[in-house]
Tab-separated table of C-alpha atoms in Angstrom:
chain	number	residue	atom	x	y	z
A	1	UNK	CA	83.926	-31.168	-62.526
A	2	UNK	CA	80.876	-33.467	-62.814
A	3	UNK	CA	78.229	-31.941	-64.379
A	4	UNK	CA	74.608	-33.331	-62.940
A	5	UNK	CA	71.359	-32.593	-65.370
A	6	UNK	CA	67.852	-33.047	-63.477
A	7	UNK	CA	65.103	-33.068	-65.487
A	8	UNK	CA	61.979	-31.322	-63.738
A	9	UNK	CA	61.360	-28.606	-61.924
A	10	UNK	CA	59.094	-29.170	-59.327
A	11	UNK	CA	59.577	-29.712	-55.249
A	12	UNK	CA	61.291	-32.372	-55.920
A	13	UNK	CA	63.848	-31.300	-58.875
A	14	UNK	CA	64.381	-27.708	-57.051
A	15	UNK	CA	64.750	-29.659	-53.828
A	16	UNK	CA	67.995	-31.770	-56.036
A	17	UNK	CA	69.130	-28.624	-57.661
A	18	UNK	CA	69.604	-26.888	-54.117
A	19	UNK	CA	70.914	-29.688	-52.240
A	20	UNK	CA	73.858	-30.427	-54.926
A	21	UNK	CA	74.689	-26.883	-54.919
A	22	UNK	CA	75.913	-26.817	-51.613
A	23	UNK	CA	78.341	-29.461	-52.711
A	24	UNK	CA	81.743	-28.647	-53.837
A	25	UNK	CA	82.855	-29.240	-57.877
A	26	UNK	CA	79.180	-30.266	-59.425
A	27	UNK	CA	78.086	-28.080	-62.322
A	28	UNK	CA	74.155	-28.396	-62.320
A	29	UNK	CA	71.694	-27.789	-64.898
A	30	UNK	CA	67.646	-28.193	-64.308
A	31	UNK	CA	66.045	-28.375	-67.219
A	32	UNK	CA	61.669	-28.054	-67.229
A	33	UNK	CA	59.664	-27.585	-70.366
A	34	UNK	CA	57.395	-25.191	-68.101
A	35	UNK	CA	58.153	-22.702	-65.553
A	36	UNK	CA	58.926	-24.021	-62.090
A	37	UNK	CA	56.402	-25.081	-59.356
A	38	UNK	CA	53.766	-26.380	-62.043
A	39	UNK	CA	51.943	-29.250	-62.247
A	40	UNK	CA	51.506	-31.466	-58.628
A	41	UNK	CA	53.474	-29.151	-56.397
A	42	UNK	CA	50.888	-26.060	-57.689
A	43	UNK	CA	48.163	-28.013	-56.346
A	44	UNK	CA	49.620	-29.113	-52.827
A	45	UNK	CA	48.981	-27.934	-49.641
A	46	UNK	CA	52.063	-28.456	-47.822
A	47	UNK	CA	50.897	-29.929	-45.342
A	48	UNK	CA	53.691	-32.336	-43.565
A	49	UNK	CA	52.391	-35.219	-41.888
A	50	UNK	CA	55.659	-36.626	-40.486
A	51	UNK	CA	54.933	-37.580	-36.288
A	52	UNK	CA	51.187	-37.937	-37.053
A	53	UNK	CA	51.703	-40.306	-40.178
A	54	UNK	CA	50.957	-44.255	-39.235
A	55	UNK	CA	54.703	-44.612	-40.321
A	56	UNK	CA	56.940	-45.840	-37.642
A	57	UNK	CA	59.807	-47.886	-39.452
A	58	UNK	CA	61.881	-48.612	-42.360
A	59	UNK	CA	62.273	-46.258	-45.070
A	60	UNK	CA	58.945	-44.538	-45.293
A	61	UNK	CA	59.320	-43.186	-41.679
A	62	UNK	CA	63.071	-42.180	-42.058
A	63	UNK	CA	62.005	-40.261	-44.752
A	64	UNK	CA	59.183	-38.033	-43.196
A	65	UNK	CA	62.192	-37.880	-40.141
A	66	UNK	CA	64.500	-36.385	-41.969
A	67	UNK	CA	62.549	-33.695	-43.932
A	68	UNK	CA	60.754	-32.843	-41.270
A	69	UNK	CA	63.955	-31.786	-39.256
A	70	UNK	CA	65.708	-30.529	-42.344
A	71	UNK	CA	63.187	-27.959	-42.898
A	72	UNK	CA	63.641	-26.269	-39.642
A	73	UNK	CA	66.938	-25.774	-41.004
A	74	UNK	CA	66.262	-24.995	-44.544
A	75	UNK	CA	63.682	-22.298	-44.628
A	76	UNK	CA	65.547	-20.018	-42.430
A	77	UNK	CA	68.530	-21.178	-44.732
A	78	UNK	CA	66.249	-19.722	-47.427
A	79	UNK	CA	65.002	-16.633	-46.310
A	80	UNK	CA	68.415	-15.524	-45.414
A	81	UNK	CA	69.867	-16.369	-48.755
A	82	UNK	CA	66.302	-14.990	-50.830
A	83	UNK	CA	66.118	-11.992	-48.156
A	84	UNK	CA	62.482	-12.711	-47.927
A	85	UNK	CA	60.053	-15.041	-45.754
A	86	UNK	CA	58.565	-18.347	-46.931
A	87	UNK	CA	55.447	-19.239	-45.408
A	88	UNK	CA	56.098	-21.651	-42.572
A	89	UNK	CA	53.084	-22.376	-39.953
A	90	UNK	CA	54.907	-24.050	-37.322
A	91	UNK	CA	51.691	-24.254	-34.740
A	92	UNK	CA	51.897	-27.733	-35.957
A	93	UNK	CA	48.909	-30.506	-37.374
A	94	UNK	CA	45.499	-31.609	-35.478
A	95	UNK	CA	44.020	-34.782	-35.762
A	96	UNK	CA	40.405	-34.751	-35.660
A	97	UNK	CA	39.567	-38.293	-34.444
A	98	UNK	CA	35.505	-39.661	-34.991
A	99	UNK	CA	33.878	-41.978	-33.665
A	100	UNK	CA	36.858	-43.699	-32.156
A	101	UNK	CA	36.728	-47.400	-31.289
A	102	UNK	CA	38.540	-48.333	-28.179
A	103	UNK	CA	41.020	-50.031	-30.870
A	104	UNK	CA	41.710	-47.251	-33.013
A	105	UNK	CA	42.062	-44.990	-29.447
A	106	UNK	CA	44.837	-47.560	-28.476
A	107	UNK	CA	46.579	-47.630	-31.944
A	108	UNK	CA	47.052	-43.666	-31.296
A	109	UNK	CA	48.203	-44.361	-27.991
A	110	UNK	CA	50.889	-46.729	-29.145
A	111	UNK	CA	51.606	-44.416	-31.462
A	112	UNK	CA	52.199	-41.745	-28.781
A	113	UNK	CA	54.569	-43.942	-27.262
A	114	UNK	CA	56.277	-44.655	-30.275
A	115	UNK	CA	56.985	-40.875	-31.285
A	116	UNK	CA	58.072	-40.668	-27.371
A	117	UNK	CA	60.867	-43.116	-27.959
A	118	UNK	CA	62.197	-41.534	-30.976
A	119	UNK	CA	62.264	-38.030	-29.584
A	120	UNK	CA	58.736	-36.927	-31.337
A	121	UNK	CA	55.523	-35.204	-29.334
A	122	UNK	CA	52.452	-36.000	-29.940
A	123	UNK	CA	49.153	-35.183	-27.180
A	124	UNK	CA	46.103	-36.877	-27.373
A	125	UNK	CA	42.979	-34.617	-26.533
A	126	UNK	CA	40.040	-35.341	-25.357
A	127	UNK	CA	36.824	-33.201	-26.502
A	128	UNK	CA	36.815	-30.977	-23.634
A	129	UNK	CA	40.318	-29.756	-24.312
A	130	UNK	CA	39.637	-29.559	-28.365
A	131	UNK	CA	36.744	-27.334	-27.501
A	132	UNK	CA	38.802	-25.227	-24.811
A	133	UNK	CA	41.798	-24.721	-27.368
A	134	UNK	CA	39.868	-24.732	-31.123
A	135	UNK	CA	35.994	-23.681	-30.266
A	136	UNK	CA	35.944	-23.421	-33.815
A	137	UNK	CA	35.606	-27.010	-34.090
A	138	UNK	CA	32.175	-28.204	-33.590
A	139	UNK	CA	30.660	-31.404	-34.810
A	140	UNK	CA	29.000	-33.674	-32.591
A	141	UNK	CA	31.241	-37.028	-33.958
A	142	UNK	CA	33.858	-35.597	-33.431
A	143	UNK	CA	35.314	-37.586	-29.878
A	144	UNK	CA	38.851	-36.074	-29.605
A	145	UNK	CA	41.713	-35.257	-31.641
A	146	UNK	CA	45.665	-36.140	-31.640
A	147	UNK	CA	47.822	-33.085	-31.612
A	148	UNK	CA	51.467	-33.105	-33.283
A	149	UNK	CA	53.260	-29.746	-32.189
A	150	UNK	CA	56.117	-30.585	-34.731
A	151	UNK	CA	54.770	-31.400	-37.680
A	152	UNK	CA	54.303	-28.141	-40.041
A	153	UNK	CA	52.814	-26.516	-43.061
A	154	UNK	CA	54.346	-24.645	-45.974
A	155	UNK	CA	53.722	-22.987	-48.852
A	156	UNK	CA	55.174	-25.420	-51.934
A	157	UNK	CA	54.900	-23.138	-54.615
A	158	UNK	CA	56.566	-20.024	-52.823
A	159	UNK	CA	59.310	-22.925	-51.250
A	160	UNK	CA	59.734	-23.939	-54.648
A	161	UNK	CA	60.965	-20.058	-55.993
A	162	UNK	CA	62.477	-20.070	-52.667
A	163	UNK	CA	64.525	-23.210	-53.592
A	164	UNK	CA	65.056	-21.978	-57.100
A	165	UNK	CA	66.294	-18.885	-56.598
A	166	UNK	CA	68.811	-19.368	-53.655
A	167	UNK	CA	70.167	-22.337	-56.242
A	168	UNK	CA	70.967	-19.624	-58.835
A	169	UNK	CA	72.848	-17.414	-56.221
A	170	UNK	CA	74.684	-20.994	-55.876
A	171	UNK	CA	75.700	-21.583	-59.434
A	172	UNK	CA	72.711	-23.675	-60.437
A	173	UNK	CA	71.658	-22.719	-64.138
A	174	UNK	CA	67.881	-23.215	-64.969
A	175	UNK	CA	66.301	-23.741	-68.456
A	176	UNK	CA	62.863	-23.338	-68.442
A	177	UNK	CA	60.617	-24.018	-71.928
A	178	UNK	CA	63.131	-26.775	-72.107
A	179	UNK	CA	61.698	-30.221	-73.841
A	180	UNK	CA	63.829	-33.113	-73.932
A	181	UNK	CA	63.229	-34.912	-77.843
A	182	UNK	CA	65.627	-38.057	-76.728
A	183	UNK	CA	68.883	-39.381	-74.874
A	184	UNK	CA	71.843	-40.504	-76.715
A	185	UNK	CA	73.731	-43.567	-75.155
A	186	UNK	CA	77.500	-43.660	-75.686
A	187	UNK	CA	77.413	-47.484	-73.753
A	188	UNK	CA	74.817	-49.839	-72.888
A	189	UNK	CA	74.813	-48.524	-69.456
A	190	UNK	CA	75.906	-45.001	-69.517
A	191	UNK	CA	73.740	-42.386	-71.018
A	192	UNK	CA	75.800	-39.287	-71.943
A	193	UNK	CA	73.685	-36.677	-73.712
A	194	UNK	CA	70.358	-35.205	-73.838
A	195	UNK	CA	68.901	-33.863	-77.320
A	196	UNK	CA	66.247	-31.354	-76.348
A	197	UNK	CA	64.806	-27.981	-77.935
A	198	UNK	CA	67.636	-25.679	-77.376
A	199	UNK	CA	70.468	-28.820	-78.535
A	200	UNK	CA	72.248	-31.108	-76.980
A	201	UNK	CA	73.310	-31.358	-73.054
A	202	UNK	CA	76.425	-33.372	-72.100
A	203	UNK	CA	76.480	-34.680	-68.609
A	204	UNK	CA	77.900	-37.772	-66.461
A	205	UNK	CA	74.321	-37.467	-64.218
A	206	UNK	CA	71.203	-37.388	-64.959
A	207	UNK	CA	68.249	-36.769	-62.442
A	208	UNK	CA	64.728	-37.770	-63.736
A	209	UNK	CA	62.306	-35.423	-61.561
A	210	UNK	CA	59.514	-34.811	-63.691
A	211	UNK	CA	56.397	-36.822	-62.265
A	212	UNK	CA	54.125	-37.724	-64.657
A	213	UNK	CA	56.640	-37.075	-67.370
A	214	UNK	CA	58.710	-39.436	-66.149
A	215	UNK	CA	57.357	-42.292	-67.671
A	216	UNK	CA	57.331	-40.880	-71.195
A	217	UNK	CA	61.156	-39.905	-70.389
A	218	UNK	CA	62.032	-43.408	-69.214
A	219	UNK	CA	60.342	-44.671	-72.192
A	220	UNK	CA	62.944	-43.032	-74.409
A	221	UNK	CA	65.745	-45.156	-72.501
A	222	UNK	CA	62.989	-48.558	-72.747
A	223	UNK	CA	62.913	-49.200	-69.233
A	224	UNK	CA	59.038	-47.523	-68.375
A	225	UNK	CA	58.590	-46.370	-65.008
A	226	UNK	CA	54.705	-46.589	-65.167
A	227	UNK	CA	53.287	-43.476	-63.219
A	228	UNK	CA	49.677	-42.346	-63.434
A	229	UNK	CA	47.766	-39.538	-62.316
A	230	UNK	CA	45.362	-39.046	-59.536
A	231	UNK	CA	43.599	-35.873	-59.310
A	232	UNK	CA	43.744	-33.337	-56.693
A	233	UNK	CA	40.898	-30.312	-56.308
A	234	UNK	CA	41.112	-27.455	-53.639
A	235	UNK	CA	39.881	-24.303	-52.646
A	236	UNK	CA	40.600	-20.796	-51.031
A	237	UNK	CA	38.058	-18.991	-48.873
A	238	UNK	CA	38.133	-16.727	-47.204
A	239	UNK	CA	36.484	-15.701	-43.146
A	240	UNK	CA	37.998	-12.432	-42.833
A	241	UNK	CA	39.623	-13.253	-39.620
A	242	UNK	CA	40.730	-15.710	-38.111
A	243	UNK	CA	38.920	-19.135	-36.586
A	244	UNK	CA	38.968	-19.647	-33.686
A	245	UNK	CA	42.137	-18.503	-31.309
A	246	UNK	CA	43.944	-16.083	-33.598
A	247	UNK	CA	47.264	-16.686	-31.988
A	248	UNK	CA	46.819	-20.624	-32.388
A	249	UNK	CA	46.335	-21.977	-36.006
A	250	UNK	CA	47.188	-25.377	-36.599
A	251	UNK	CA	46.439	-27.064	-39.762
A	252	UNK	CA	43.313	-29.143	-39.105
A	253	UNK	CA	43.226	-32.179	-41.001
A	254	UNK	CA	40.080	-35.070	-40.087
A	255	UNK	CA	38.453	-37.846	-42.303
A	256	UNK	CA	41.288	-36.900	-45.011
A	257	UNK	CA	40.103	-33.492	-45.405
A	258	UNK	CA	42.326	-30.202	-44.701
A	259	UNK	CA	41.752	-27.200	-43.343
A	260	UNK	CA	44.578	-24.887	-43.656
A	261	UNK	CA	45.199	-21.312	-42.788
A	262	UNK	CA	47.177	-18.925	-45.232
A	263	UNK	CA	47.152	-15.536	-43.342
A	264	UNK	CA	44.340	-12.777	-43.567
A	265	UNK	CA	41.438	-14.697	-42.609
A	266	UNK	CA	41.928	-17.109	-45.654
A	267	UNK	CA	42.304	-20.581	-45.608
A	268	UNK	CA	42.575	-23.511	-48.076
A	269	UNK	CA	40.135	-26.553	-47.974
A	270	UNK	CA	41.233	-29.723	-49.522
A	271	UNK	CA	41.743	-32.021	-51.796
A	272	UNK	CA	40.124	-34.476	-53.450
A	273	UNK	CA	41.626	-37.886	-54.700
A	274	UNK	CA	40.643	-38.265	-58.090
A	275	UNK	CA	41.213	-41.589	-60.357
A	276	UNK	CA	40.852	-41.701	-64.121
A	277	UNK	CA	38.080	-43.612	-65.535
A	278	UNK	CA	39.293	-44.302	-68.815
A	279	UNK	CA	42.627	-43.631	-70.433
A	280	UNK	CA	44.481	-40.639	-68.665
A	281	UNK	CA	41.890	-37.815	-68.856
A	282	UNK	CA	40.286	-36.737	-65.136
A	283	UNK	CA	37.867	-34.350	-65.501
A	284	UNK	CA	37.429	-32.389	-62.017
A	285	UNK	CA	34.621	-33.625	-60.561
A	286	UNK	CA	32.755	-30.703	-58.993
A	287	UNK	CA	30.675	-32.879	-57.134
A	288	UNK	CA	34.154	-34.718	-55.334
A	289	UNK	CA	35.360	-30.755	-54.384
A	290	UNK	CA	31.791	-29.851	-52.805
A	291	UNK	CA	31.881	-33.009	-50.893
A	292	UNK	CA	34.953	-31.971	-49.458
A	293	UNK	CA	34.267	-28.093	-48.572
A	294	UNK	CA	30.990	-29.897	-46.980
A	295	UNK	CA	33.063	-32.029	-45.006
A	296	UNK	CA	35.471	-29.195	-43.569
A	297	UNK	CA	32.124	-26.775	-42.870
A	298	UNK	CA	30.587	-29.895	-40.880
A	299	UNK	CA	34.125	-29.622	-38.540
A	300	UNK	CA	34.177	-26.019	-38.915
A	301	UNK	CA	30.441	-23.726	-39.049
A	302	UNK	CA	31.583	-21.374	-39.539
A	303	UNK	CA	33.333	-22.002	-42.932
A	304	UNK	CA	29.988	-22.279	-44.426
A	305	UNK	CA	29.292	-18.263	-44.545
A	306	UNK	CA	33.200	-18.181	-45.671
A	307	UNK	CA	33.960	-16.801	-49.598
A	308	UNK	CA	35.083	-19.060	-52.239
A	309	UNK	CA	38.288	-16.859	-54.064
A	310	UNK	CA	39.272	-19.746	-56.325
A	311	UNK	CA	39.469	-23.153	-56.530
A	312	UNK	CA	42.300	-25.302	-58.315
A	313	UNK	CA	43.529	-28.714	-59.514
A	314	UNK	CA	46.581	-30.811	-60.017
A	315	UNK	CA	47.462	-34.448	-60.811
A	316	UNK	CA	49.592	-36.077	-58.258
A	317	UNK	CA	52.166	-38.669	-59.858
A	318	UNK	CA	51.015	-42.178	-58.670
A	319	UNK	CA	53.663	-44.738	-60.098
A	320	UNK	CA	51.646	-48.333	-60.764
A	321	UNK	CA	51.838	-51.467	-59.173
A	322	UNK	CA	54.868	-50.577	-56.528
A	323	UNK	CA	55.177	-48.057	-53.711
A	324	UNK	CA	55.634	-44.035	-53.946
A	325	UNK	CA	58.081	-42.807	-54.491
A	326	UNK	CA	60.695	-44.035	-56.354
A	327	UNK	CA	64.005	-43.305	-56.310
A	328	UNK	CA	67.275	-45.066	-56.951
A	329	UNK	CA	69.289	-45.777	-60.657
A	330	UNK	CA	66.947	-46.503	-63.391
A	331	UNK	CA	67.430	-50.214	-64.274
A	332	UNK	CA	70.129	-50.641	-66.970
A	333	UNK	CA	71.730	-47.209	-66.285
A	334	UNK	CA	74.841	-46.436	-64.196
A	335	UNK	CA	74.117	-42.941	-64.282
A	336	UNK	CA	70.658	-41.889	-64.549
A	337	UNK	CA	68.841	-41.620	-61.266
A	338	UNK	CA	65.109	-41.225	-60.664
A	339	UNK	CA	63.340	-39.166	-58.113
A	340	UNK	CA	59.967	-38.971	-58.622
A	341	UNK	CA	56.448	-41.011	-58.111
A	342	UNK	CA	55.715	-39.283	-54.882
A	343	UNK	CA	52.210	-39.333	-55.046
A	344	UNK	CA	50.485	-37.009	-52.376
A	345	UNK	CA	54.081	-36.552	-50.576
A	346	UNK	CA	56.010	-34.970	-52.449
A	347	UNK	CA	56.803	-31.669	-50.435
A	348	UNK	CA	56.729	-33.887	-47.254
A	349	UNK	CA	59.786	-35.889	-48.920
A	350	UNK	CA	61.479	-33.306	-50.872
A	351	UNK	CA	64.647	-32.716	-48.595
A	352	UNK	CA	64.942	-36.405	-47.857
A	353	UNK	CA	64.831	-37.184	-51.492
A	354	UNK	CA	67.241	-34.824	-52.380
A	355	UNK	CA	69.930	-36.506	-49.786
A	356	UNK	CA	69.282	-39.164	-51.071
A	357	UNK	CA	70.319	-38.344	-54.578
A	358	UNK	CA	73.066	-35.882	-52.916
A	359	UNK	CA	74.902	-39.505	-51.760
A	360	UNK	CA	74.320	-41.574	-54.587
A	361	UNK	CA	76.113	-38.661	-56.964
A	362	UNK	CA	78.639	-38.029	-54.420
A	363	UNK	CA	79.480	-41.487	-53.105
């Protein structure tokens, strides 16, 4: 029996731990020196921009295919497992366009044509129709909006217990509080133990899913994988009811600001994209998060009588000088594979990236 140990317990590491679980004669361990669903995934939105993304080839686009139709699959997977529901807005993502040139109006009309061809919907509306559908919306610039009925938006944190838990019913055993102090090479190549807080950890596999604490990680095995963090700021208010049509509540996303509903009148505004100024500290800039509830109150009115509940942060794992994310066998290492660097997708990627690692372990 192989025994696999991923390191991180995020999206992305829960995402790996569930994925393996459904295969036959791997003994998993996850190992996170804090409880699960902190860090980046805490501060996403969810929101899954897979037919609407620019992306129409290569990698990057077969990615954002391939979660986006395994999750239609694997939250009811979940909930049946978990007995419980996961929150899942499938009334899909709007577009708001602004002043669109004639160019950027053909660009989404290639694009249309584009999703056509590989089985995807996406409408193009013009301002009449966005008022008709979503009076909510109402901002003079505003000249149309693209509408993608199959993109969705989930909940990471509660898909992250989801993913956790129904990997326990499957075997999966989870150490959280759980710091990894170094790795122990037997060859060269092969890296064969882990010497952490609670002791050692044999394994033949070893999954590095831990973000920003990657790079210290890879450090340990002197092969950095440089990853840096980029703040992210949101917010929860709450309207009491909902905007708009209450039986039609996309997520709205325009001029890189979202505006999600949650249930109960409530929705989340966000986020911000935050670089550090000097060294690794970000301070949240309060200025940055106003900016942004501004912007989504200038699409939305009536957002601006709406309740602030609470506002949050998270740093998003940016790796340096190559493109998000990164995943494949860490240079120098037979068996230690890395799945992190996602940057600002790592929900939208999560089920990809754990097939991904599911066939390099298994193959």
């Amino acid at each position: 029996m192989s025994h696999v140990v991923i390191i991180g317990c995020g999206v992305i590491g829960a995402a790996i731990a569930y994925e393996l679980s459904l295969v036959k004669g791997l003994k998993i361990t996850v190992c996170d020196r804090q409880p699960p669903a902190q860090a980046s995934t805490g501060a996403a939105l969810g929101v899954l921009m897979g037919a609407i993304s620019q992306k129409i080839k290569g990698k990057a686009w077969q990615m954002r295919q391939t979660s986006i139709q395994r999750y239609e699959t694997l939250i009811p997977e979940l909930e049946a497992l978990i007995g419980r529901k996961i929150p899942f807005n499938r009334q899909g993502i709007l577009m708001l366009l602004s002043d669109s040139s004639l160019e950027e109006m053909s660009a989404w009309e290639k694009l249309v044509e584009i999703r056509h061809s590989q089985g995807w919907n996406l409408e193009i509306w013009d301002t009449a129709k966005l008022q008709n559908i979503c009076p909510q919306i109402n901002h003079a610039k505003i000249t149309g909006a693209v509408y993608s009925p199959q993109d969705r938006q989930l909940d990471p944190t509660a898909l992250t217990l989801a993913l956790v838990e129904a990997a326990q019913q499957n075997g999966v055993t989870f150490k959280f509080g759980v710091t990894v102090l170094d790795t122990l090479t037997s060859t060269p190549e092969f890296c064969n133990q882990l010497e952490t807080t609670e002791g050692k950890i044999t394994a033949d596999w070893f999954v590095i899913a831990a973000g920003l604490g990657s790079t210290p990680l890879t450090a340990k095995l002197n092969q950095i994988i440089d990853i840096r963090p980029v703040l992210g700021q949101a917010l929860q208010v709450r309207v009491g009811h909902p905007l708009g049509n209450p039986d039609f509540q996309p997520a709205i996303t325009g001029n890189d600001v979202h505006i999600v509903p949650v249930g109960g009148g409530d929705y989340w505004v966000g986020a911000t994209v935050e670089f550090p100024s000097n060294g690794d500290e970000i301070p949240p800039n309060q200025e940055l998060l106003e900016s942004v509830r501004e912007q989504a109150i200038a699409f939305c009115p009536e957002l601006a009588t709406a309740t602030i509940l609470r506002t949050w942060s998270g740093l998003r794992p940016r790796p340096e000088g190559r493109p998000a994310p990164v995943i494949g066998k860490l240079p120098g290492f037979s068996n230690i594979l890395l799945a992190t660097g996602h940057y600002r997708n790592g929900v939208l990627l999560a089920p990809a990236t754990a097939y991904a690692i599911r066939e390099m372990i298994i193959s």
